[in-house]
Structures are given as C-alpha cells and as structure tokens.
Short mmCIF file of C-alpha atoms in Angstrom, two decimals:
data_model
loop_
_atom_site.label_atom_id
_atom_site.label_comp_id
_atom_site.label_asym_id
_atom_site.label_seq_id
_atom_site.Cartn_x
_atom_site.Cartn_y
_atom_site.Cartn_z
CA SER L 3 -9.71 3.01 27.48
CA LEU L 4 -6.89 0.70 28.50
CA ILE L 5 -4.92 1.18 25.30
CA GLY L 6 -5.23 4.97 25.65
CA ARG L 7 -3.52 4.75 29.05
CA LEU L 8 -0.93 2.19 27.96
CA MET L 9 0.30 4.04 24.91
CA PHE L 10 2.23 6.65 26.89
CA GLU L 11 3.93 4.05 29.10
CA LEU L 12 5.56 1.97 26.37
CA PRO L 13 8.91 2.58 24.71
CA GLU L 14 8.64 4.74 21.59
CA GLU L 15 9.66 2.02 19.14
CA MET L 16 7.20 -0.55 20.48
CA GLY L 17 3.90 -0.89 18.65
CA LEU L 18 0.69 -1.73 20.47
CA ILE L 19 -2.50 -3.34 19.23
CA ALA L 20 -5.65 -4.42 21.06
CA VAL L 21 -7.94 -6.92 19.37
CA ALA L 22 -11.55 -7.23 20.55
CA VAL L 23 -13.67 -10.35 20.13
CA ARG L 24 -16.72 -8.21 20.63
CA GLN L 25 -17.09 -4.59 21.57
CA THR L 26 -19.89 -2.90 23.48
CA GLN L 27 -18.58 0.60 24.20
CA GLY L 28 -17.49 1.42 20.66
CA LYS L 29 -17.46 5.00 19.40
CA GLY L 30 -18.08 6.16 15.84
CA ARG L 31 -17.61 9.55 14.19
CA GLY L 32 -19.62 12.45 15.50
CA GLY L 33 -20.53 10.59 18.69
CA ASN L 34 -22.24 7.71 16.90
CA VAL L 35 -22.36 4.40 18.73
CA TRP L 36 -20.36 1.59 17.12
CA LEU L 37 -21.80 -1.85 17.88
CA SER L 38 -19.60 -4.77 17.04
CA PRO L 39 -20.91 -8.31 17.29
CA VAL L 40 -18.83 -11.46 17.12
CA GLY L 41 -17.64 -12.07 13.54
CA CYS L 42 -16.16 -8.64 13.10
CA ALA L 43 -12.42 -7.92 12.94
CA LEU L 44 -11.93 -5.20 15.54
CA SER L 45 -8.74 -3.58 16.65
CA THR L 46 -7.25 -0.47 18.14
CA LEU L 47 -3.72 0.22 17.00
CA HIS L 48 -1.27 2.74 18.45
CA ILE L 49 1.38 4.32 16.23
CA SER L 50 3.72 7.30 16.62
CA ILE L 51 4.25 9.77 13.79
CA PRO L 52 6.83 12.59 13.94
CA LEU L 53 5.20 16.00 13.51
CA HIS L 54 7.95 17.06 11.07
CA SER L 55 7.33 14.30 8.55
CA ASN L 56 5.19 13.94 5.43
CA LEU L 57 2.41 12.22 7.34
CA GLY L 58 2.82 14.35 10.47
CA GLN L 59 1.98 17.37 8.32
CA ARG L 60 -1.07 15.61 6.83
CA ILE L 61 -2.63 13.69 9.70
CA PRO L 62 -6.13 13.46 8.04
CA PHE L 63 -4.51 11.08 5.54
CA ILE L 64 -4.10 8.39 8.17
CA GLN L 65 -7.75 7.31 8.01
CA HIS L 66 -7.43 6.94 4.22
CA LEU L 67 -4.28 4.83 4.62
CA VAL L 68 -6.03 2.55 7.13
CA SER L 69 -9.12 2.12 4.91
CA LEU L 70 -6.80 1.33 1.99
CA ALA L 71 -4.83 -1.12 4.14
CA VAL L 72 -8.00 -3.08 5.01
CA VAL L 73 -9.02 -3.38 1.34
CA GLU L 74 -5.47 -4.16 0.23
CA ALA L 75 -5.15 -6.80 3.00
CA VAL L 76 -7.90 -8.78 1.27
CA ARG L 77 -7.32 -7.92 -2.38
CA SER L 78 -3.55 -8.53 -2.26
CA ILE L 79 -4.12 -12.23 -1.49
CA PRO L 80 -3.57 -14.20 -4.72
CA GLY L 81 -6.98 -15.04 -6.20
CA TYR L 82 -8.86 -12.44 -4.13
CA GLN L 83 -7.85 -9.38 -6.18
CA ASP L 84 -11.19 -9.07 -8.01
CA LEU L 85 -13.43 -9.02 -4.93
CA GLU L 86 -15.50 -5.82 -5.00
CA LEU L 87 -14.14 -4.48 -1.73
CA ARG L 88 -13.59 -0.71 -1.90
CA VAL L 89 -12.78 2.42 0.10
CA LYS L 90 -15.27 5.23 0.57
CA TRP L 91 -13.97 8.65 1.55
CA PRO L 92 -13.33 9.58 4.28
CA ASN L 93 -13.25 6.44 6.39
CA ASP L 94 -15.43 3.53 5.28
CA ILE L 95 -14.89 0.12 3.71
CA TYR L 96 -17.62 -0.83 1.22
CA TYR L 97 -18.90 -3.67 -0.92
CA SER L 98 -18.87 -1.95 -4.33
CA ASP L 99 -20.75 1.33 -3.68
CA LEU L 100 -23.69 -0.56 -2.20
CA MET L 101 -23.05 -1.53 1.37
CA LYS L 102 -20.78 -0.66 4.27
CA LEU L 103 -18.62 -3.48 5.66
CA GLY L 104 -16.47 -1.51 8.05
CA GLY L 105 -14.94 1.75 9.10
CA VAL L 106 -11.99 3.54 10.63
CA LEU L 107 -11.75 6.08 13.44
CA VAL L 108 -8.53 7.97 14.19
CA ASN L 109 -7.68 9.96 17.32
CA SER L 110 -4.44 11.89 17.49
CA THR L 111 -2.66 13.57 20.40
CA LEU L 112 0.37 15.79 19.80
CA ILE L 113 2.99 15.52 22.54
CA GLU L 114 6.01 17.72 21.95
CA THR L 115 6.96 16.81 18.36
CA THR L 116 5.28 13.42 18.09
CA PHE L 117 1.71 12.53 17.18
CA HIS L 118 0.40 9.59 19.19
CA ILE L 119 -2.27 8.09 16.99
CA LEU L 120 -4.95 5.66 18.12
CA ILE L 121 -6.52 3.93 15.13
CA GLY L 122 -9.73 2.02 15.65
CA PHE L 123 -10.77 -0.14 12.73
CA GLY L 124 -13.44 -2.75 12.35
CA PHE L 125 -14.79 -4.71 9.42
CA ASN L 126 -17.34 -7.44 9.09
CA VAL L 127 -15.57 -10.69 8.20
CA ASN L 128 -17.97 -13.45 9.13
CA ASN L 129 -21.34 -12.11 10.22
CA SER L 130 -24.14 -11.90 7.66
CA ASN L 131 -26.31 -9.72 9.89
CA PRO L 132 -27.23 -6.90 9.87
CA THR L 133 -25.20 -6.24 6.72
CA ILE L 134 -23.04 -8.24 4.34
CA CYS L 135 -19.61 -9.58 5.36
CA ILE L 136 -16.35 -10.32 3.55
CA ASN L 137 -16.96 -14.08 3.60
CA ASP L 138 -20.39 -13.51 1.98
CA LEU L 139 -18.59 -11.63 -0.81
CA ILE L 140 -16.17 -14.52 -1.22
CA ALA L 141 -19.04 -17.07 -1.39
CA LYS L 142 -20.87 -14.89 -3.93
CA PHE L 143 -17.68 -14.55 -6.00
CA ASN L 144 -17.15 -18.34 -5.92
CA ARG L 145 -20.72 -18.93 -7.15
CA GLU L 146 -20.44 -16.39 -9.96
CA GLU L 147 -16.89 -17.14 -11.08
CA GLY L 148 -16.68 -20.89 -10.38
CA THR L 149 -13.70 -20.33 -8.07
CA GLU L 150 -13.02 -22.04 -4.75
CA LEU L 151 -11.63 -19.20 -2.64
CA LYS L 152 -11.54 -20.07 1.05
CA PRO L 153 -13.24 -17.93 3.69
CA LEU L 154 -10.91 -15.63 5.62
CA SER L 155 -10.46 -15.26 9.37
CA ALA L 156 -10.62 -12.02 11.34
CA ASP L 157 -7.22 -12.68 12.94
CA CYS L 158 -5.52 -13.18 9.59
CA LEU L 159 -7.07 -9.99 8.16
CA ILE L 160 -6.14 -7.87 11.19
CA ALA L 161 -2.52 -9.06 10.92
CA ARG L 162 -2.43 -8.44 7.17
CA THR L 163 -4.01 -4.98 7.60
CA VAL L 164 -1.37 -3.90 10.12
CA THR L 165 1.45 -5.20 7.88
CA VAL L 166 0.05 -3.40 4.81
CA LEU L 167 -0.52 -0.21 6.83
CA GLU L 168 3.11 -0.18 8.00
CA ARG L 169 4.24 -0.38 4.38
CA LEU L 170 1.82 2.36 3.25
CA ILE L 171 3.06 4.66 6.03
CA GLU L 172 6.69 4.03 5.00
CA VAL L 173 5.87 4.87 1.36
CA PHE L 174 3.93 7.98 2.40
CA GLN L 175 6.78 9.20 4.61
CA GLU L 176 9.21 8.75 1.74
CA LYS L 177 7.14 9.99 -1.22
CA GLY L 178 4.18 11.91 0.22
CA PRO L 179 0.57 11.57 -1.00
CA ASN L 180 1.56 10.68 -4.57
CA GLY L 181 3.22 7.50 -3.31
CA VAL L 182 -0.14 6.05 -2.23
CA LEU L 183 -2.86 7.87 -4.18
CA PRO L 184 -2.73 5.72 -7.34
CA GLN L 185 -3.48 2.63 -5.22
CA TYR L 186 -6.16 4.51 -3.25
CA TYR L 187 -7.94 5.62 -6.44
CA LYS L 188 -7.79 2.09 -7.81
CA TYR L 189 -10.01 0.95 -4.94
CA TRP L 190 -12.20 3.94 -4.21
CA VAL L 191 -15.91 4.14 -5.09
CA HIS L 192 -16.08 7.76 -6.22
CA SER L 193 -14.52 7.84 -9.69
CA GLY L 194 -16.66 9.93 -12.02
CA LYS L 195 -19.42 10.39 -9.42
CA GLN L 196 -21.44 13.57 -9.06
CA VAL L 197 -22.38 15.15 -5.75
CA ARG L 198 -24.53 18.06 -4.64
CA LEU L 199 -22.91 20.79 -2.57
CA HIS L 200 -24.51 22.34 0.53
CA SER L 201 -28.00 20.80 0.22
CA GLU L 202 -30.09 18.28 -1.70
CA ASP L 203 -30.93 20.86 -4.35
CA GLY L 204 -27.52 22.56 -4.21
CA PRO L 205 -25.18 22.91 -7.20
CA LEU L 206 -23.87 19.75 -8.87
CA ALA L 207 -20.14 19.03 -8.81
CA TRP L 208 -17.94 16.20 -10.04
CA ILE L 209 -15.58 14.38 -7.69
CA VAL L 210 -12.00 14.84 -8.90
CA GLY L 211 -9.83 13.24 -6.20
CA ILE L 212 -8.36 14.12 -2.83
CA ASP L 213 -5.95 16.95 -2.16
CA ASP L 214 -2.57 16.90 -0.40
CA TYR L 215 -4.25 17.06 3.00
CA GLY L 216 -6.79 14.30 2.41
CA TYR L 217 -9.80 16.51 1.68
CA LEU L 218 -12.10 15.74 -1.22
CA GLN L 219 -11.67 17.81 -4.39
CA VAL L 220 -14.70 18.61 -6.51
CA HIS L 221 -15.11 20.45 -9.80
CA GLN L 222 -18.09 22.73 -10.22
CA GLU L 223 -18.96 24.07 -13.70
CA GLY L 224 -17.32 27.44 -14.20
CA LYS L 225 -15.78 27.43 -10.71
CA GLY L 226 -12.70 25.24 -11.02
CA VAL L 227 -11.64 22.69 -8.41
CA GLU L 228 -12.21 23.24 -4.69
CA SER L 229 -11.58 21.13 -1.58
CA VAL L 230 -14.48 20.12 0.62
CA HIS L 231 -14.90 18.25 3.88
CA PRO L 232 -17.61 15.81 5.01
CA ASP L 233 -20.83 17.32 6.33
CA GLY L 234 -20.64 16.57 10.03
CA ASN L 235 -21.34 12.88 10.09
CA SER L 236 -19.96 11.33 6.95
CA PHE L 237 -19.92 11.60 3.21
CA ASP L 238 -23.43 10.24 2.67
CA MET L 239 -23.56 8.44 -0.65
CA LEU L 240 -27.34 8.34 -0.63
CA ARG L 241 -27.73 12.06 -0.14
CA ASN L 242 -24.35 12.96 -1.68
CA LEU L 243 -24.01 16.21 0.25
CA ILE L 244 -20.69 17.83 0.97
CA VAL L 245 -19.78 21.29 2.18
CA PRO L 246 -16.88 23.50 1.08
CA LYS L 247 -14.17 24.07 3.70
#
C-alpha cells in the first residue's frame, strides 16, 4: 500500500494519515476481506512508538486504544455521551452488544528500537446498509429522548478519533494500562458476561477484565483468573468461545 511505503520516508516526528472515501482492497483480521462502501469513516494512520516505552512493551494494547478513541470521539461531544456506542474486545466498535459498526486492524514493524505502527480503522457513520450506522443511532436517540442531536460527518469523526488517540497514547506512556483502563471498561460490552472456554460445551468462565498486555482475563470456578486470547478470528459474542494462551 502507498502509506506502507511512505511511512519509512518521512521524518520521525511527522504523522501520516490516509483517508479513503471508499475502499475495495481492505483487509480484516485473519485474512478476512473488509468491504467499505461510501458512508464509512476509513483511515490508515501511521505512528511511531519507542520499543522501550510503556506502550512499546505492550503493543497489543494499541488496538484497544484505537477502539476506545473511536467511541470516545463520539461520546465526548456534549449531548452525545449517552449514545450506546461501545468497544468489544479485541478490536470492534459496537452498538450496545447487538451490532458491529466498525473495527480496527493494527500492523507493527520493529525497526531498530522503534515500532512503526499502521493502524487501519473504519466505522459506519452514514450508511444504513448492511448494518446500522452512527447517524442511525443518533436519529433513534433523538426519537426516544426528544433531543435534537445533529448527524455527524465522517471527516469530523476521523479528526476527533486521531486527536483522542494521541491523548490516550500520551496517558498510556505516562501511566501505563491503569491510566486508560477505567475509561475502556466504562465503554466495553463485556462487564459481567459469561463465556465458554475451548468449545461450545466447554467450561463456563466469567470475564474479569484485560491484563497488562491487553489479553482478556477470565475467572473459572475453582481455577482463579487466567488470560486468554481470541480464537483465531475474533471474540465471537454469539458463540462466546475463547481459548487460553
């Protein structure tokens, strides 16, 4: 991709973002195809993270920070704080725990002592098909609450997301995971949820939180808390399967 080639040719302190109106060659996790029609906010962002820093030692956290930044970009606008926009571990943006509105994909390359990170993020702002979009949520909220919140634009939300992400990264570099986790938990969909481990009839466990490296922590009766990672594709809320690391 163009941005992948450009990122090594720019001065270190210069950020780089590409914004797509529509995208046809998108990639998802595990080789999935990512189709992005007009009406989605789509960007690829390049950032540099020193290896010997809080975030450099915990690179999996970046996708959580980006998901949080997208949600915070909307819900930090005065009047929009009660919209049911949430984060789903490890890398999705959801309407409540019902429907996916967007996602995040992170690629990192370590060169000497610097991680070059390419962050792809996309979320559905203004396209009601094939799923729900942020402006549908706003219209629904207006109907139910009698408010008159205005629809949002993709450009505005991309800009806000990048600004919020920069702040989250600064806080993380200064304070580590505990600097951002309270905000992350405020918006995530998993509080108090149960999952099955290994298979659909595997043992039940409760979701506790995420550990210092961004992996999910679950508590199984009589076994204490253990960290798990997503099963190949994603943490599937319908099947609720996760596998211990």
